Amino acid sequence: MTAPAKARLPLRPALVFDACNAGVVLRAVLFVQAVVATAAMFMADSPLHWLEGMAALTGASLPGTLLWLVAACLLKHRLQRLPARGQYMAGVLLGAVAGLYACAMLQLSGSESPPWLACATTGALLAALLVAALVLRARGLAPADTQARLAELQSRIRPHFLFNTLNSAIALVRAEPAKAEALLEDLSDLFRYALAEPHSTTTLAEEIELAQRYLAIEQVRFGDRLQVQWQLDASVHHALLPPLLLQPLVENAIRHGVEPSARGGKLQVRTLRRGQQAEVRITNTLATGTADAGTRGHGMALANVRARLSLLHDLQAGFSARSLQGHFVVRVTLPLAQPARAAPPTTKHHAHPDR
């Protein structure tokens, strides 16, 4: 009998722009510097004068940019309570304040009468452009989640998967009714998860639990041909990631690593902490002579995972996949946020004895 599904914690409203993201900080600084470099060209009659003008403008614009980023990051949770229009306006107003701060830096550097109005207007315009770019990025996350959810639902109702699962349950009804009931409950939980209300993030703990339920179904189908090993560090299971991300990787490991081999194969799922990051490794054996095919077979799922991780965590997340000495290894790194109240997933006794 599987454990009942845990209630999902309520999710906060979407944040239009997140200035705490390392990728956002880098792009904002480079964008403002590009504008500064272009503006300095209008005031220079030689390359040397251009460099001097850019250095002077950078000395004012860079502190202003950092002020905007720091203020937006510190006010992140307060901004999150505002409607989308209020978040836009707050970002622009912060840009105007940052522009005035840049003017103050110009005055400190020796400028007698800095253009205060021009600085405030420029800061507001640059902030508006930054917020607009971040809004487009945030909107891009929703189609990716929707597409992944639809793809996952399609994979769950694939005729051969459903046929094999129901056949396994029928075969167990008389001999092992409790095991058949657990199998059908796991299948029901997978459907329930795929049909749940859309949400942009989930925890690593919930993704592990979903993968465990999927592997419990496949364990009945493959029997001793499937050997599963879990090495889980519960201290990183509060890390956030896009929903329905881990299970497709596990499913591809089964389809392209275990299923093609007459002898079956091994699958290892490992989570561990590396500094302020959580690392997830999924390793599966490859059938003899199928290393290249295994890599190609993982392509669609891997491209989807890479894109969704980039949308959610930008440069703070990492992803790699490669064949190595008869194994296919997928490595995902996630930034560690403050721990949530959700408990780590419970280990279910029916998945596999090698746990």
C-alpha positions as a Markdown table, in Angstrom:
| # | Residue | x | y | z |
|---|---|---|---|---|
| 1 | Met | 0.0 | 0.0 | 0.0 |
| 2 | Thr | 1.5 | 3.3 | -1.0 |
| 3 | Ala | 1.6 | 6.3 | 1.3 |
| 4 | Pro | -1.1 | 8.9 | 0.8 |
| 5 | Ala | -0.1 | 11.8 | -1.3 |
| 6 | Lys | 1.0 | 14.8 | 0.7 |
| 7 | Ala | -0.9 | 18.0 | 0.5 |
| 8 | Arg | 0.8 | 20.6 | -1.6 |
| 9 | Leu | 1.7 | 23.9 | 0.1 |
| 10 | Pro | 0.1 | 27.0 | -1.3 |
| 11 | Leu | 2.2 | 28.8 | -3.8 |
| 12 | Arg | 3.0 | 32.5 | -3.8 |
| 13 | Pro | 1.8 | 34.8 | -6.6 |
| 14 | Ala | 4.2 | 35.1 | -9.6 |
| 15 | Leu | 7.0 | 37.7 | -9.3 |
| 16 | Val | 7.3 | 39.8 | -12.5 |
| 17 | Phe | 11.0 | 40.4 | -12.1 |
| 18 | Asp | 13.5 | 38.8 | -9.8 |
| 19 | Ala | 16.7 | 40.9 | -9.3 |
| 20 | Cys | 18.2 | 38.4 | -7.0 |
| 21 | Asn | 19.0 | 36.1 | -9.9 |
| 22 | Ala | 22.7 | 36.1 | -10.9 |
| 23 | Gly | 21.8 | 36.0 | -14.6 |
| 24 | Val | 19.6 | 39.0 | -14.2 |
| 25 | Val | 22.3 | 41.0 | -12.4 |
| 26 | Leu | 24.9 | 40.2 | -15.1 |
| 27 | Arg | 22.6 | 41.1 | -18.0 |
| 28 | Ala | 21.4 | 44.3 | -16.3 |
| 29 | Val | 25.0 | 45.5 | -15.8 |
| 30 | Leu | 26.0 | 44.6 | -19.4 |
| 31 | Phe | 22.9 | 46.3 | -20.8 |
| 32 | Val | 23.5 | 49.5 | -18.9 |
| 33 | Gln | 27.2 | 49.5 | -19.9 |
| 34 | Ala | 26.3 | 49.1 | -23.5 |
| 35 | Val | 24.0 | 52.1 | -23.3 |
| 36 | Val | 26.7 | 54.1 | -21.5 |
| 37 | Ala | 29.3 | 53.1 | -24.2 |
| 38 | Thr | 26.9 | 54.2 | -26.9 |
| 39 | Ala | 26.1 | 57.5 | -25.2 |
| 40 | Ala | 29.8 | 58.3 | -24.7 |
| 41 | Met | 30.3 | 58.1 | -28.5 |
| 42 | Phe | 28.2 | 61.2 | -28.9 |
| 43 | Met | 30.5 | 63.3 | -26.7 |
| 44 | Ala | 33.8 | 62.1 | -28.0 |
| 45 | Asp | 35.9 | 63.2 | -31.0 |
| 46 | Ser | 38.6 | 60.5 | -30.5 |
| 47 | Pro | 38.9 | 57.0 | -29.1 |
| 48 | Leu | 40.8 | 58.4 | -26.1 |
| 49 | His | 38.0 | 60.9 | -25.3 |
| 50 | Trp | 35.5 | 58.1 | -25.7 |
| 51 | Leu | 37.3 | 56.0 | -23.2 |
| 52 | Glu | 37.5 | 59.0 | -20.8 |
| 53 | Gly | 33.8 | 59.8 | -21.2 |
| 54 | Met | 32.8 | 56.1 | -20.8 |
| 55 | Ala | 34.9 | 55.9 | -17.6 |
| 56 | Ala | 33.2 | 59.0 | -16.2 |
| 57 | Leu | 29.7 | 57.7 | -17.1 |
| 58 | Thr | 30.4 | 54.2 | -15.8 |
| 59 | Gly | 31.5 | 55.7 | -12.4 |
| 60 | Ala | 28.0 | 57.1 | -12.1 |
| 61 | Ser | 25.9 | 54.5 | -13.9 |
| 62 | Leu | 27.3 | 51.4 | -12.3 |
| 63 | Pro | 26.5 | 52.4 | -8.7 |
| 64 | Gly | 23.0 | 53.4 | -9.8 |
| 65 | Thr | 22.5 | 50.1 | -11.6 |
| 66 | Leu | 23.7 | 48.2 | -8.5 |
| 67 | Leu | 21.4 | 50.3 | -6.3 |
| 68 | Trp | 18.4 | 49.3 | -8.4 |
| 69 | Leu | 19.3 | 45.6 | -8.3 |
| 70 | Val | 19.9 | 45.6 | -4.6 |
| 71 | Ala | 16.7 | 47.5 | -3.8 |
| 72 | Ala | 14.6 | 45.3 | -6.1 |
| 73 | Cys | 16.2 | 42.2 | -4.5 |
| 74 | Leu | 15.6 | 43.4 | -0.9 |
| 75 | Leu | 12.0 | 44.4 | -1.7 |
| 76 | Lys | 11.4 | 41.1 | -3.5 |
| 77 | His | 8.8 | 39.7 | -1.1 |
| 78 | Arg | 6.9 | 43.1 | -0.8 |
| 79 | Leu | 6.8 | 43.5 | -4.5 |
| 80 | Gln | 5.4 | 40.0 | -4.9 |
| 81 | Arg | 2.3 | 41.1 | -2.9 |
| 82 | Leu | 1.6 | 43.8 | -5.5 |
| 83 | Pro | -0.4 | 43.2 | -8.7 |
| 84 | Ala | 1.5 | 43.0 | -12.0 |
| 85 | Arg | 0.9 | 46.7 | -12.8 |
| 86 | Gly | 2.1 | 47.7 | -9.3 |
| 87 | Gln | 5.3 | 45.7 | -9.8 |
| 88 | Tyr | 5.9 | 47.5 | -13.1 |
| 89 | Met | 5.5 | 50.9 | -11.6 |
| 90 | Ala | 7.7 | 50.0 | -8.6 |
| 91 | Gly | 10.5 | 48.9 | -10.9 |
| 92 | Val | 10.3 | 52.1 | -12.9 |
| 93 | Leu | 10.2 | 54.3 | -9.8 |
| 94 | Leu | 13.2 | 52.5 | -8.4 |
| 95 | Gly | 14.9 | 53.2 | -11.7 |
| 96 | Ala | 14.3 | 56.9 | -11.4 |
| 97 | Val | 15.7 | 56.9 | -7.8 |
| 98 | Ala | 18.8 | 55.0 | -9.2 |
| 99 | Gly | 19.2 | 57.6 | -11.9 |
| 100 | Leu | 19.2 | 60.4 | -9.2 |
| 101 | Tyr | 21.8 | 58.4 | -7.3 |
| 102 | Ala | 23.9 | 58.3 | -10.5 |
| 103 | Cys | 23.7 | 62.0 | -10.8 |
| 104 | Ala | 24.8 | 62.3 | -7.2 |
| 105 | Met | 27.8 | 60.2 | -8.1 |
| 106 | Leu | 28.6 | 62.6 | -11.0 |
| 107 | Gln | 28.4 | 65.6 | -8.6 |
| 108 | Leu | 30.8 | 63.9 | -6.2 |
| 109 | Ser | 33.2 | 63.2 | -9.1 |
| 110 | Gly | 33.5 | 66.9 | -9.9 |
| 111 | Ser | 30.5 | 67.8 | -12.1 |
| 112 | Glu | 29.2 | 71.2 | -11.0 |
| 113 | Ser | 25.6 | 71.0 | -12.3 |
| 114 | Pro | 24.5 | 67.4 | -13.1 |
| 115 | Pro | 21.3 | 67.0 | -15.1 |
| 116 | Trp | 19.0 | 65.7 | -12.4 |
| 117 | Leu | 15.9 | 65.5 | -14.5 |
| 118 | Ala | 17.7 | 63.8 | -17.3 |
| 119 | Cys | 19.3 | 61.3 | -14.9 |
| 120 | Ala | 15.9 | 60.4 | -13.3 |
| 121 | Thr | 14.3 | 60.0 | -16.7 |
| 122 | Thr | 17.1 | 57.9 | -18.1 |
| 123 | Gly | 17.1 | 55.7 | -15.0 |
| 124 | Ala | 13.3 | 55.2 | -15.3 |
| 125 | Leu | 13.6 | 54.4 | -19.0 |
| 126 | Leu | 16.4 | 51.9 | -18.5 |
| 127 | Ala | 14.5 | 50.3 | -15.6 |
| 128 | Ala | 11.4 | 50.1 | -17.8 |
| 129 | Leu | 13.4 | 48.3 | -20.5 |
| 130 | Leu | 14.8 | 45.9 | -18.0 |
| 131 | Val | 11.5 | 45.1 | -16.4 |
| 132 | Ala | 9.9 | 44.6 | -19.9 |
| 133 | Ala | 12.7 | 42.1 | -20.8 |
| 134 | Leu | 12.1 | 40.2 | -17.5 |
| 135 | Val | 8.4 | 40.2 | -18.0 |
| 136 | Leu | 8.9 | 38.6 | -21.4 |
| 137 | Arg | 11.2 | 36.0 | -19.8 |
| 138 | Ala | 8.6 | 35.3 | -17.1 |
| 139 | Arg | 5.9 | 34.9 | -19.7 |
| 140 | Gly | 8.1 | 32.4 | -21.5 |
| 141 | Leu | 8.0 | 30.1 | -18.5 |
| 142 | Ala | 4.3 | 29.4 | -18.7 |
| 143 | Pro | 4.3 | 27.9 | -22.2 |
| 144 | Ala | 7.2 | 25.7 | -21.3 |
| 145 | Asp | 5.4 | 24.4 | -18.2 |
| 146 | Thr | 2.2 | 23.8 | -20.2 |
| 147 | Gln | 4.1 | 22.0 | -23.0 |
| 148 | Ala | 5.9 | 19.8 | -20.5 |
| 149 | Arg | 2.7 | 19.0 | -18.6 |
| 150 | Leu | 0.9 | 18.1 | -21.8 |
| 151 | Ala | 3.9 | 15.9 | -22.9 |
| 152 | Glu | 3.9 | 14.2 | -19.6 |
| 153 | Leu | 0.2 | 13.5 | -19.7 |
| 154 | Gln | 0.6 | 12.1 | -23.2 |
| 155 | Ser | 3.4 | 9.8 | -22.0 |
| 156 | Arg | 1.3 | 8.7 | -19.0 |
| 157 | Ile | -1.6 | 7.6 | -21.4 |
| 158 | Arg | 0.7 | 6.1 | -24.0 |
| 159 | Pro | -1.2 | 2.9 | -25.1 |
| 160 | His | 1.7 | 0.5 | -24.5 |
| 161 | Phe | 2.5 | 2.0 | -21.0 |
| 162 | Leu | -1.2 | 1.9 | -19.9 |
| 163 | Phe | -1.6 | -1.6 | -21.5 |
| 164 | Asn | 1.5 | -3.0 | -19.7 |
| 165 | Thr | 0.5 | -1.5 | -16.4 |
| 166 | Leu | -3.0 | -2.8 | -16.4 |
| 167 | Asn | -1.8 | -6.2 | -17.6 |
| 168 | Ser | 0.6 | -6.3 | -14.7 |
| 169 | Ala | -2.2 | -5.4 | -12.3 |
| 170 | Ile | -4.5 | -8.1 | -13.7 |
| 171 | Ala | -1.8 | -10.7 | -13.3 |
| 172 | Leu | -1.4 | -9.8 | -9.7 |
| 173 | Val | -5.0 | -9.5 | -8.7 |
| 174 | Arg | -5.4 | -13.1 | -7.6 |
| 175 | Ala | -1.9 | -14.0 | -6.6 |
| 176 | Glu | -0.9 | -10.8 | -4.8 |
| 177 | Pro | -4.0 | -8.5 | -4.5 |
| 178 | Ala | -2.2 | -6.1 | -2.2 |
| 179 | Lys | 0.6 | -5.6 | -4.7 |
| 180 | Ala | -2.0 | -5.1 | -7.5 |
| 181 | Glu | -3.8 | -2.4 | -5.4 |
| 182 | Ala | -0.5 | -0.6 | -4.8 |
| 183 | Leu | 0.3 | -0.7 | -8.5 |
| 184 | Leu | -3.1 | 0.9 | -9.4 |
| 185 | Glu | -2.7 | 3.5 | -6.7 |
| 186 | Asp | 0.7 | 4.5 | -8.1 |
| 187 | Leu | -0.8 | 4.8 | -11.6 |
| 188 | Ser | -3.6 | 6.9 | -10.2 |
| 189 | Asp | -1.2 | 9.2 | -8.4 |
| 190 | Leu | 0.7 | 9.8 | -11.6 |
| 191 | Phe | -2.5 | 10.8 | -13.4 |
| 192 | Arg | -3.5 | 13.0 | -10.5 |
| 193 | Tyr | -0.2 | 14.8 | -10.5 |
| 194 | Ala | -0.3 | 15.4 | -14.3 |
| 195 | Leu | -3.9 | 16.7 | -14.1 |
| 196 | Ala | -3.3 | 18.9 | -11.0 |
| 197 | Glu | -3.6 | 22.7 | -11.0 |
| 198 | Pro | -0.6 | 24.2 | -13.0 |
| 199 | His | 2.2 | 25.6 | -10.8 |
| 200 | Ser | 5.6 | 27.0 | -11.8 |
| 201 | Thr | 7.8 | 25.3 | -9.2 |
| 202 | Thr | 7.8 | 22.2 | -7.0 |
| 203 | Thr | 10.3 | 20.8 | -4.5 |
| 204 | Leu | 12.9 | 18.1 | -5.2 |
| 205 | Ala | 11.2 | 16.0 | -2.5 |
| 206 | Glu | 7.9 | 15.9 | -4.5 |
| 207 | Glu | 9.7 | 15.1 | -7.7 |
| 208 | Ile | 11.6 | 12.2 | -6.0 |
| 209 | Glu | 8.3 | 10.9 | -4.7 |
| 210 | Leu | 6.7 | 11.0 | -8.2 |
| 211 | Ala | 9.8 | 9.2 | -9.6 |
| 212 | Gln | 9.5 | 6.6 | -6.9 |
| 213 | Arg | 5.9 | 5.9 | -7.8 |
| 214 | Tyr | 6.7 | 5.6 | -11.5 |
| 215 | Leu | 9.6 | 3.2 | -10.8 |
| 216 | Ala | 7.3 | 1.1 | -8.5 |
| 217 | Ile | 5.1 | 0.5 | -11.5 |
| 218 | Glu | 8.1 | -0.3 | -13.8 |
| 219 | Gln | 9.5 | -2.6 | -11.1 |
| 220 | Val | 6.5 | -4.8 | -11.4 |
| 221 | Arg | 6.8 | -4.9 | -15.1 |
| 222 | Phe | 10.5 | -5.6 | -15.3 |
| 223 | Gly | 11.0 | -7.6 | -12.1 |
| 224 | Asp | 14.7 | -8.5 | -11.5 |
| 225 | Arg | 15.7 | -6.9 | -14.8 |
| 226 | Leu | 15.4 | -3.5 | -13.2 |
| 227 | Gln | 17.8 | -2.7 | -10.4 |
| 228 | Val | 17.2 | 0.6 | -8.7 |
| 229 | Gln | 19.5 | 2.3 | -6.3 |
| 230 | Trp | 18.6 | 5.5 | -4.3 |
| 231 | Gln | 21.2 | 7.6 | -2.6 |
| 232 | Leu | 19.3 | 10.6 | -1.2 |
| 233 | Asp | 20.5 | 13.5 | 0.9 |
| 234 | Ala | 17.3 | 14.9 | 2.5 |
| 235 | Ser | 19.0 | 18.2 | 3.3 |
| 236 | Val | 18.8 | 19.3 | -0.3 |
| 237 | His | 15.2 | 18.2 | -1.0 |
| 238 | His | 13.7 | 21.7 | -0.4 |
| 239 | Ala | 15.4 | 22.9 | -3.6 |
| 240 | Leu | 13.0 | 24.3 | -6.2 |
| 241 | Leu | 12.7 | 23.0 | -9.8 |
| 242 | Pro | 10.1 | 23.0 | -12.6 |
| 243 | Pro | 7.4 | 20.4 | -12.0 |
| 244 | Leu | 7.5 | 17.1 | -14.0 |
| 245 | Leu | 11.2 | 17.4 | -14.6 |
| 246 | Leu | 12.8 | 14.4 | -12.8 |
| 247 | Gln | 10.3 | 11.7 | -13.8 |
| 248 | Pro | 10.8 | 12.1 | -17.6 |
| 249 | Leu | 14.5 | 11.7 | -17.1 |
| 250 | Val | 14.0 | 8.5 | -15.1 |
| 251 | Glu | 11.5 | 7.3 | -17.7 |
| 252 | Asn | 14.1 | 7.9 | -20.5 |
| 253 | Ala | 16.7 | 6.0 | -18.5 |
| 254 | Ile | 14.3 | 3.0 | -18.4 |
| 255 | Arg | 13.3 | 3.2 | -22.1 |
| 256 | His | 16.8 | 3.7 | -23.5 |
| 257 | Gly | 18.9 | 2.0 | -20.9 |
| 258 | Val | 17.0 | -0.9 | -19.3 |
| 259 | Glu | 14.3 | -1.9 | -21.8 |
| 260 | Pro | 16.5 | -2.5 | -24.9 |
| 261 | Ser | 18.8 | -4.9 | -22.9 |
| 262 | Ala | 17.8 | -8.6 | -22.6 |
| 263 | Arg | 19.5 | -8.7 | -19.2 |
| 264 | Gly | 18.0 | -5.5 | -18.0 |
| 265 | Gly | 20.0 | -2.8 | -16.4 |
| 266 | Lys | 20.7 | -0.6 | -13.4 |
| 267 | Leu | 19.4 | 2.8 | -12.5 |
| 268 | Gln | 20.8 | 5.0 | -9.8 |
| 269 | Val | 19.3 | 8.3 | -8.5 |
| 270 | Arg | 21.5 | 10.3 | -6.2 |
| 271 | Thr | 21.0 | 13.7 | -4.5 |
| 272 | Leu | 23.8 | 15.5 | -2.7 |
| 273 | Arg | 24.9 | 18.9 | -1.5 |
| 274 | Arg | 27.7 | 20.8 | -3.1 |
| 275 | Gly | 28.2 | 24.1 | -1.2 |
| 276 | Gln | 25.0 | 26.2 | -1.8 |
| 277 | Gln | 23.8 | 23.9 | -4.6 |
| 278 | Ala | 21.8 | 20.7 | -4.8 |
| 279 | Glu | 23.0 | 18.1 | -7.3 |
| 280 | Val | 20.9 | 15.4 | -8.8 |
| 281 | Arg | 22.5 | 12.6 | -10.7 |
| 282 | Ile | 20.6 | 10.0 | -12.7 |
| 283 | Thr | 22.8 | 7.2 | -14.0 |
| 284 | Asn | 21.7 | 4.2 | -16.1 |
| 285 | Thr | 23.5 | 1.4 | -17.8 |
| 286 | Leu | 23.4 | 1.2 | -21.6 |
| 287 | Ala | 22.9 | -2.0 | -23.6 |
| 288 | Thr | 26.1 | -3.2 | -25.3 |
| 289 | Gly | 26.8 | -1.2 | -28.5 |
| 290 | Thr | 23.9 | 1.3 | -27.9 |
| 291 | Ala | 25.8 | 4.2 | -26.3 |
| 292 | Asp | 25.2 | 6.5 | -29.3 |
| 293 | Ala | 21.6 | 5.5 | -29.7 |
| 294 | Gly | 21.0 | 6.0 | -26.0 |
| 295 | Thr | 22.3 | 9.6 | -26.3 |
| 296 | Arg | 20.1 | 10.3 | -29.2 |
| 297 | Gly | 17.1 | 8.7 | -27.5 |
| 298 | His | 17.4 | 11.1 | -24.5 |
| 299 | Gly | 17.5 | 14.2 | -26.8 |
| 300 | Met | 14.0 | 15.5 | -26.6 |
| 301 | Ala | 13.7 | 15.1 | -22.8 |
| 302 | Leu | 17.1 | 16.6 | -22.2 |
| 303 | Ala | 16.4 | 19.7 | -24.4 |
| 304 | Asn | 13.1 | 20.2 | -22.5 |
| 305 | Val | 14.8 | 20.0 | -19.1 |
| 306 | Arg | 17.7 | 22.3 | -20.1 |
| 307 | Ala | 15.3 | 25.0 | -21.4 |
| 308 | Arg | 13.0 | 24.8 | -18.3 |
| 309 | Leu | 15.9 | 25.0 | -15.9 |
| 310 | Ser | 17.2 | 28.0 | -17.7 |
| 311 | Leu | 13.8 | 29.8 | -17.5 |
| 312 | Leu | 13.4 | 29.1 | -13.8 |
| 313 | His | 17.0 | 29.5 | -12.4 |
| 314 | Asp | 18.9 | 31.1 | -15.3 |
| 315 | Leu | 22.7 | 30.9 | -14.7 |
| 316 | Gln | 22.2 | 29.5 | -11.2 |
| 317 | Ala | 21.2 | 26.1 | -12.5 |
| 318 | Gly | 23.4 | 23.6 | -14.4 |
| 319 | Phe | 22.7 | 20.7 | -16.6 |
| 320 | Ser | 24.8 | 18.1 | -18.4 |
| 321 | Ala | 24.4 | 14.7 | -20.0 |
| 322 | Arg | 26.9 | 12.3 | -21.4 |
| 323 | Ser | 27.8 | 8.7 | -22.0 |
| 324 | Leu | 30.6 | 7.4 | -19.9 |
| 325 | Gln | 32.0 | 3.9 | -19.9 |
| 326 | Gly | 28.8 | 2.1 | -20.7 |
| 327 | His | 26.6 | 4.4 | -18.6 |
| 328 | Phe | 24.5 | 7.4 | -19.4 |
| 329 | Val | 24.8 | 10.1 | -16.7 |
| 330 | Val | 22.5 | 13.1 | -16.3 |
| 331 | Arg | 23.6 | 15.8 | -13.8 |
| 332 | Val | 21.3 | 18.6 | -12.7 |
| 333 | Thr | 22.4 | 21.3 | -10.2 |
| 334 | Leu | 19.9 | 23.6 | -8.5 |
| 335 | Pro | 20.4 | 26.6 | -6.2 |
| 336 | Leu | 19.4 | 26.0 | -2.6 |
| 337 | Ala | 16.7 | 28.4 | -1.2 |
| 338 | Gln | 15.6 | 28.5 | 2.4 |
| 339 | Pro | 14.2 | 25.2 | 3.5 |
| 340 | Ala | 10.4 | 24.8 | 3.1 |
| 341 | Arg | 8.2 | 23.1 | 5.7 |
| 342 | Ala | 7.5 | 20.1 | 3.4 |
| 343 | Ala | 9.1 | 16.9 | 4.7 |
| 344 | Pro | 11.4 | 14.8 | 2.6 |
| 345 | Pro | 9.8 | 11.9 | 0.7 |
| 346 | Thr | 9.2 | 8.7 | 2.5 |
| 347 | Thr | 10.9 | 5.6 | 1.2 |
| 348 | Lys | 8.4 | 3.1 | 0.0 |
| 349 | His | 9.2 | -0.6 | 0.6 |
| 350 | His | 7.8 | -1.9 | -2.6 |
| 351 | Ala | 10.0 | 0.1 | -5.1 |
| 352 | His | 13.0 | -2.3 | -4.9 |
| 353 | Pro | 15.0 | -3.9 | -2.2 |
| 354 | Asp | 18.2 | -2.3 | -3.4 |
| 355 | Arg | 17.5 | 1.1 | -1.8 |
